[in-house]
Amino acid sequence: MRLGFVGTGALSSAIVTGLKSLPGETTPVVVSPRNEAIAAELARRFPDVRIAADNQAVLDQCDTVMLAVRPQIAREVLKELRFRPDHHVVSLIATISREEIAALVAPAAHVGKALPMPMIARLQGATLVCPPDPIMAAFFGRLGGVIEVEDQSEFDALSVVTATYASYFKYLDTIHVWVRGQGVPGDKARDYITSIYKALANAPDTTPDEDFMHLAQDYATRGGINEQVLRELTERGTFEAFAESLNRVHQRITGE
């Protein structure tokens, strides 16, 4: 594989960093100069990474091309490029459908989508791949795991999960701020919250055949403080509002 990136932002950097952390990994990588600082840093850290003169040079030097440009400029960027029939194109652009990408990168015949996350730099977090692709499954499988899906609608629905990260950290920040307000040192509060939520993240593995509400009920002891917070948030419509936000993100992703 000769791997190239059209668009060199944080996600491209994370993929390259994860890839090059694997023992004995020597895949040649070519990155576009779109973000000069990130491209230069990758080339400095990894001897197998080179910076192309421009986006077309990335295509000319590679057989596998990952598209990581911002969706706002993706169409403009891609329509100026000349793809080859043998290019293996993987779009990392969540809000543009595979069908539209395929039209933009014709005559490239092998076009798919993938949704890696920034934690791939630490070889964590599964990457969605659509449609199933043994080459990309093997590639991302080494970088934290892979989940292959058959159709675009399934991919789009799972993509909505990635819109919840910032809210998760805001949730933790709310707890952190409150605990600090009670006079607890910030570092001690942060360490405890981090430890507890790391442990909670492993809880679904203990009951792999149950849904998440089963865990919620397990932790909401009758008359206890977990039950109180869950009840009060539910009564205030917190989770309904959250679900409505997920619907709006889904509409944005699908263009509906």
Short mmCIF file of C-alpha atoms in Angstrom, two decimals:
data_model
loop_
_atom_site.label_atom_id
_atom_site.label_comp_id
_atom_site.label_asym_id
_atom_site.label_seq_id
_atom_site.Cartn_x
_atom_site.Cartn_y
_atom_site.Cartn_z
CA MET A 1 0.00 0.00 0.00
CA ARG A 2 1.14 3.52 -0.86
CA LEU A 3 -1.08 5.61 1.38
CA GLY A 4 -1.96 9.24 0.73
CA PHE A 5 -4.04 11.86 2.51
CA VAL A 6 -5.87 14.66 0.74
CA GLY A 7 -6.27 17.03 3.66
CA THR A 8 -3.80 16.96 6.54
CA GLY A 9 -5.67 17.91 9.68
CA ALA A 10 -6.04 16.43 13.14
CA LEU A 11 -7.72 13.22 11.92
CA SER A 12 -5.08 12.48 9.28
CA SER A 13 -2.42 13.12 11.90
CA ALA A 14 -4.12 10.72 14.33
CA ILE A 15 -4.30 7.92 11.73
CA VAL A 16 -0.66 8.34 10.74
CA THR A 17 0.43 8.51 14.38
CA GLY A 18 -1.45 5.32 15.23
CA LEU A 19 -0.15 3.54 12.14
CA LYS A 20 3.46 4.49 12.78
CA SER A 21 3.23 3.38 16.42
CA LEU A 22 2.90 -0.23 15.27
CA PRO A 23 6.14 -2.23 15.56
CA GLY A 24 7.98 -2.53 12.26
CA GLU A 25 5.45 -0.45 10.34
CA THR A 26 7.00 0.90 7.09
CA THR A 27 4.01 1.82 4.90
CA PRO A 28 5.00 4.87 2.83
CA VAL A 29 2.68 7.81 3.50
CA VAL A 30 2.25 10.97 1.46
CA VAL A 31 0.37 13.92 2.95
CA SER A 32 -0.90 17.07 1.31
CA PRO A 33 0.56 20.42 2.38
CA ARG A 34 -2.90 21.78 3.22
CA ASN A 35 -1.97 22.21 6.90
CA GLU A 36 1.69 23.09 6.73
CA ALA A 37 2.39 22.76 10.45
CA ILE A 38 0.76 19.32 10.85
CA ALA A 39 2.34 18.01 7.64
CA ALA A 40 5.78 19.21 8.68
CA GLU A 41 5.44 17.67 12.14
CA LEU A 42 4.43 14.28 10.71
CA ALA A 43 7.34 14.34 8.26
CA ARG A 44 9.70 15.25 11.10
CA ARG A 45 8.52 12.46 13.38
CA PHE A 46 8.24 9.65 10.86
CA PRO A 47 10.83 8.92 8.13
CA ASP A 48 8.25 7.14 5.94
CA VAL A 49 6.06 10.28 5.69
CA ARG A 50 6.60 12.74 2.85
CA ILE A 51 4.86 16.01 2.01
CA ALA A 52 3.50 16.29 -1.53
CA ALA A 53 3.65 19.51 -3.52
CA ASP A 54 -0.14 19.61 -3.75
CA ASN A 55 -3.23 17.39 -3.62
CA GLN A 56 -2.76 16.10 -7.16
CA ALA A 57 0.75 15.00 -6.29
CA VAL A 58 -0.71 12.91 -3.46
CA LEU A 59 -2.88 11.06 -5.98
CA ASP A 60 -0.04 10.64 -8.45
CA GLN A 61 2.20 9.00 -5.84
CA CYS A 62 -0.35 6.75 -4.09
CA ASP A 63 -2.73 3.88 -4.77
CA THR A 64 -4.79 4.23 -1.55
CA VAL A 65 -6.15 7.71 -0.92
CA MET A 66 -7.97 8.92 2.19
CA LEU A 67 -10.06 12.04 1.77
CA ALA A 68 -9.88 14.15 4.91
CA VAL A 69 -10.81 17.63 3.72
CA ARG A 70 -13.45 19.69 5.48
CA PRO A 71 -16.95 19.07 4.08
CA GLN A 72 -17.41 22.79 3.39
CA ILE A 73 -14.65 22.72 0.75
CA ALA A 74 -14.64 19.03 -0.22
CA ARG A 75 -16.60 19.34 -3.45
CA GLU A 76 -14.50 22.25 -4.67
CA VAL A 77 -11.25 20.44 -3.85
CA LEU A 78 -12.20 17.07 -5.32
CA LYS A 79 -13.58 18.31 -8.63
CA GLU A 80 -10.14 19.75 -9.45
CA LEU A 81 -8.34 16.42 -8.98
CA ARG A 82 -7.66 13.65 -11.51
CA PHE A 83 -8.23 10.21 -10.03
CA ARG A 84 -7.15 6.94 -11.66
CA PRO A 85 -9.35 3.84 -12.12
CA ASP A 86 -6.99 1.88 -9.83
CA HIS A 87 -7.24 4.32 -6.93
CA HIS A 88 -8.66 2.87 -3.71
CA VAL A 89 -10.51 5.88 -2.31
CA VAL A 90 -11.64 6.06 1.32
CA SER A 91 -13.70 9.09 2.29
CA LEU A 92 -13.46 10.27 5.90
CA ILE A 93 -16.01 13.04 5.21
CA ALA A 94 -19.04 12.12 7.33
CA THR A 95 -21.60 14.50 5.82
CA ILE A 96 -21.14 13.64 2.13
CA SER A 97 -22.60 10.35 0.90
CA ARG A 98 -20.55 7.60 -0.68
CA GLU A 99 -22.54 8.00 -3.90
CA GLU A 100 -21.63 11.66 -4.21
CA ILE A 101 -18.00 10.98 -3.37
CA ALA A 102 -17.92 8.24 -6.02
CA ALA A 103 -19.16 10.70 -8.62
CA LEU A 104 -16.57 13.27 -7.60
CA VAL A 105 -13.63 10.82 -7.76
CA ALA A 106 -14.59 8.99 -10.98
CA PRO A 107 -13.11 7.01 -12.69
CA ALA A 108 -11.85 5.51 -9.39
CA ALA A 109 -13.88 2.33 -9.10
CA HIS A 110 -13.19 1.33 -5.49
CA VAL A 111 -14.80 3.93 -3.21
CA GLY A 112 -15.81 3.54 0.42
CA LYS A 113 -16.31 5.48 3.61
CA ALA A 114 -14.64 5.18 6.97
CA LEU A 115 -15.16 6.94 10.28
CA PRO A 116 -12.06 6.78 12.47
CA MET A 117 -11.87 8.89 15.62
CA PRO A 118 -8.97 10.94 17.05
CA MET A 119 -8.24 8.27 19.67
CA ILE A 120 -6.99 6.08 16.82
CA ALA A 121 -3.65 7.78 17.51
CA ARG A 122 -3.55 5.68 20.71
CA LEU A 123 -4.89 2.56 18.93
CA GLN A 124 -8.27 2.97 20.65
CA GLY A 125 -11.82 3.11 19.34
CA ALA A 126 -13.32 1.10 16.49
CA THR A 127 -13.52 2.58 12.99
CA LEU A 128 -16.71 2.25 10.94
CA VAL A 129 -16.18 1.06 7.35
CA CYS A 130 -18.88 1.06 4.66
CA PRO A 131 -19.30 -1.00 2.57
CA PRO A 132 -17.34 -3.97 3.91
CA ASP A 133 -13.79 -3.80 2.59
CA PRO A 134 -11.21 -6.47 3.52
CA ILE A 135 -8.28 -4.13 2.86
CA MET A 136 -9.60 -1.32 5.04
CA ALA A 137 -10.85 -3.80 7.65
CA ALA A 138 -7.31 -5.14 7.96
CA PHE A 139 -5.85 -1.63 8.01
CA PHE A 140 -8.12 -0.15 10.68
CA GLY A 141 -8.35 -3.44 12.55
CA ARG A 142 -4.75 -2.92 13.65
CA LEU A 143 -5.50 0.60 14.82
CA GLY A 144 -8.14 -0.02 17.48
CA GLY A 145 -10.65 -2.28 15.77
CA VAL A 146 -13.15 -2.07 12.93
CA ILE A 147 -16.92 -2.42 12.50
CA GLU A 148 -18.04 -3.06 8.91
CA VAL A 149 -21.58 -2.08 7.90
CA GLU A 150 -23.48 -3.01 4.78
CA ASP A 151 -25.35 0.12 3.81
CA GLN A 152 -25.19 3.89 4.03
CA SER A 153 -28.24 4.25 6.28
CA GLU A 154 -26.65 2.04 8.94
CA PHE A 155 -23.38 3.96 8.62
CA ASP A 156 -25.19 7.30 8.97
CA ALA A 157 -27.06 6.20 12.09
CA LEU A 158 -23.89 4.97 13.78
CA SER A 159 -22.11 8.17 12.75
CA VAL A 160 -24.47 10.15 14.99
CA VAL A 161 -22.77 8.54 18.01
CA THR A 162 -19.68 10.63 17.25
CA ALA A 163 -21.65 13.84 17.81
CA THR A 164 -21.95 13.11 21.54
CA TYR A 165 -18.33 13.40 22.66
CA ALA A 166 -18.30 17.09 23.57
CA SER A 167 -21.53 16.69 25.55
CA TYR A 168 -20.01 13.78 27.45
CA PHE A 169 -17.06 15.91 28.53
CA LYS A 170 -19.39 18.78 29.42
CA TYR A 171 -21.26 16.32 31.64
CA LEU A 172 -18.01 15.41 33.39
CA ASP A 173 -17.05 19.07 33.62
CA THR A 174 -20.35 19.87 35.34
CA ILE A 175 -19.57 17.24 37.97
CA HIS A 176 -16.01 18.50 38.31
CA VAL A 177 -17.04 22.13 38.76
CA TRP A 178 -19.65 21.17 41.36
CA VAL A 179 -17.20 19.05 43.39
CA ARG A 180 -14.60 21.83 43.31
CA GLY A 181 -17.30 24.19 44.52
CA GLN A 182 -17.53 22.07 47.66
CA GLY A 183 -13.90 22.85 48.46
CA VAL A 184 -12.28 19.72 46.96
CA PRO A 185 -8.96 20.43 45.17
CA GLY A 186 -9.40 20.34 41.38
CA ASP A 187 -6.74 17.70 40.71
CA LYS A 188 -8.16 15.36 43.35
CA ALA A 189 -11.68 15.77 41.96
CA ARG A 190 -10.47 15.18 38.40
CA ASP A 191 -8.53 12.06 39.35
CA TYR A 192 -11.53 10.55 41.12
CA ILE A 193 -14.01 11.37 38.34
CA THR A 194 -11.64 10.00 35.71
CA SER A 195 -11.10 6.79 37.66
CA ILE A 196 -14.82 6.21 38.20
CA TYR A 197 -15.84 6.86 34.59
CA LYS A 198 -13.05 4.68 33.22
CA ALA A 199 -14.46 1.86 35.32
CA LEU A 200 -18.02 2.60 34.19
CA ALA A 201 -16.89 2.45 30.55
CA ASN A 202 -16.03 -1.22 31.11
CA ALA A 203 -19.38 -2.07 32.68
CA PRO A 204 -21.14 -3.09 29.41
CA ASP A 205 -18.57 -5.86 28.97
CA THR A 206 -19.91 -7.53 32.12
CA THR A 207 -23.38 -7.94 30.58
CA PRO A 208 -22.80 -8.17 26.81
CA ASP A 209 -26.32 -9.43 26.08
CA GLU A 210 -28.12 -6.62 27.92
CA ASP A 211 -28.96 -3.09 26.76
CA PHE A 212 -27.72 0.05 28.47
CA MET A 213 -30.99 0.62 30.30
CA HIS A 214 -30.37 -2.65 32.11
CA LEU A 215 -27.19 -1.13 33.51
CA ALA A 216 -29.01 2.09 34.40
CA GLN A 217 -31.52 0.08 36.41
CA ASP A 218 -28.73 -1.91 38.09
CA TYR A 219 -27.06 1.30 39.27
CA ALA A 220 -30.32 3.05 40.21
CA THR A 221 -30.87 1.39 43.57
CA ARG A 222 -34.44 1.92 44.74
CA GLY A 223 -34.54 5.01 46.94
CA GLY A 224 -30.87 5.72 46.29
CA ILE A 225 -29.03 8.77 45.00
CA ASN A 226 -28.53 7.37 41.48
CA GLU A 227 -32.25 6.81 41.19
CA GLN A 228 -32.84 10.39 42.35
CA VAL A 229 -30.60 12.01 39.71
CA LEU A 230 -31.94 9.76 36.94
CA ARG A 231 -35.54 10.54 37.94
CA GLU A 232 -34.99 14.29 38.17
CA LEU A 233 -33.19 14.51 34.82
CA THR A 234 -35.91 12.39 33.21
CA GLU A 235 -38.70 14.55 34.67
CA ARG A 236 -37.02 17.68 33.27
CA GLY A 237 -36.98 16.19 29.77
CA THR A 238 -33.17 16.06 29.62
CA PHE A 239 -33.00 12.79 27.71
CA GLU A 240 -35.85 13.71 25.36
CA ALA A 241 -34.01 16.90 24.44
CA PHE A 242 -30.86 14.87 23.89
CA ALA A 243 -32.69 12.47 21.57
CA GLU A 244 -34.06 15.44 19.61
CA SER A 245 -30.49 16.70 19.12
CA LEU A 246 -29.49 13.28 17.81
CA ASN A 247 -32.36 13.45 15.31
CA ARG A 248 -31.20 16.84 14.06
CA VAL A 249 -27.61 15.62 13.69
CA HIS A 250 -28.88 12.63 11.72
CA GLN A 251 -30.82 14.94 9.42
CA ARG A 252 -27.66 16.99 8.87
CA ILE A 253 -25.60 13.91 8.06
CA THR A 254 -28.17 12.48 5.66
CA GLY A 255 -29.08 15.82 4.11
CA GLU A 256 -32.77 15.28 4.84
#
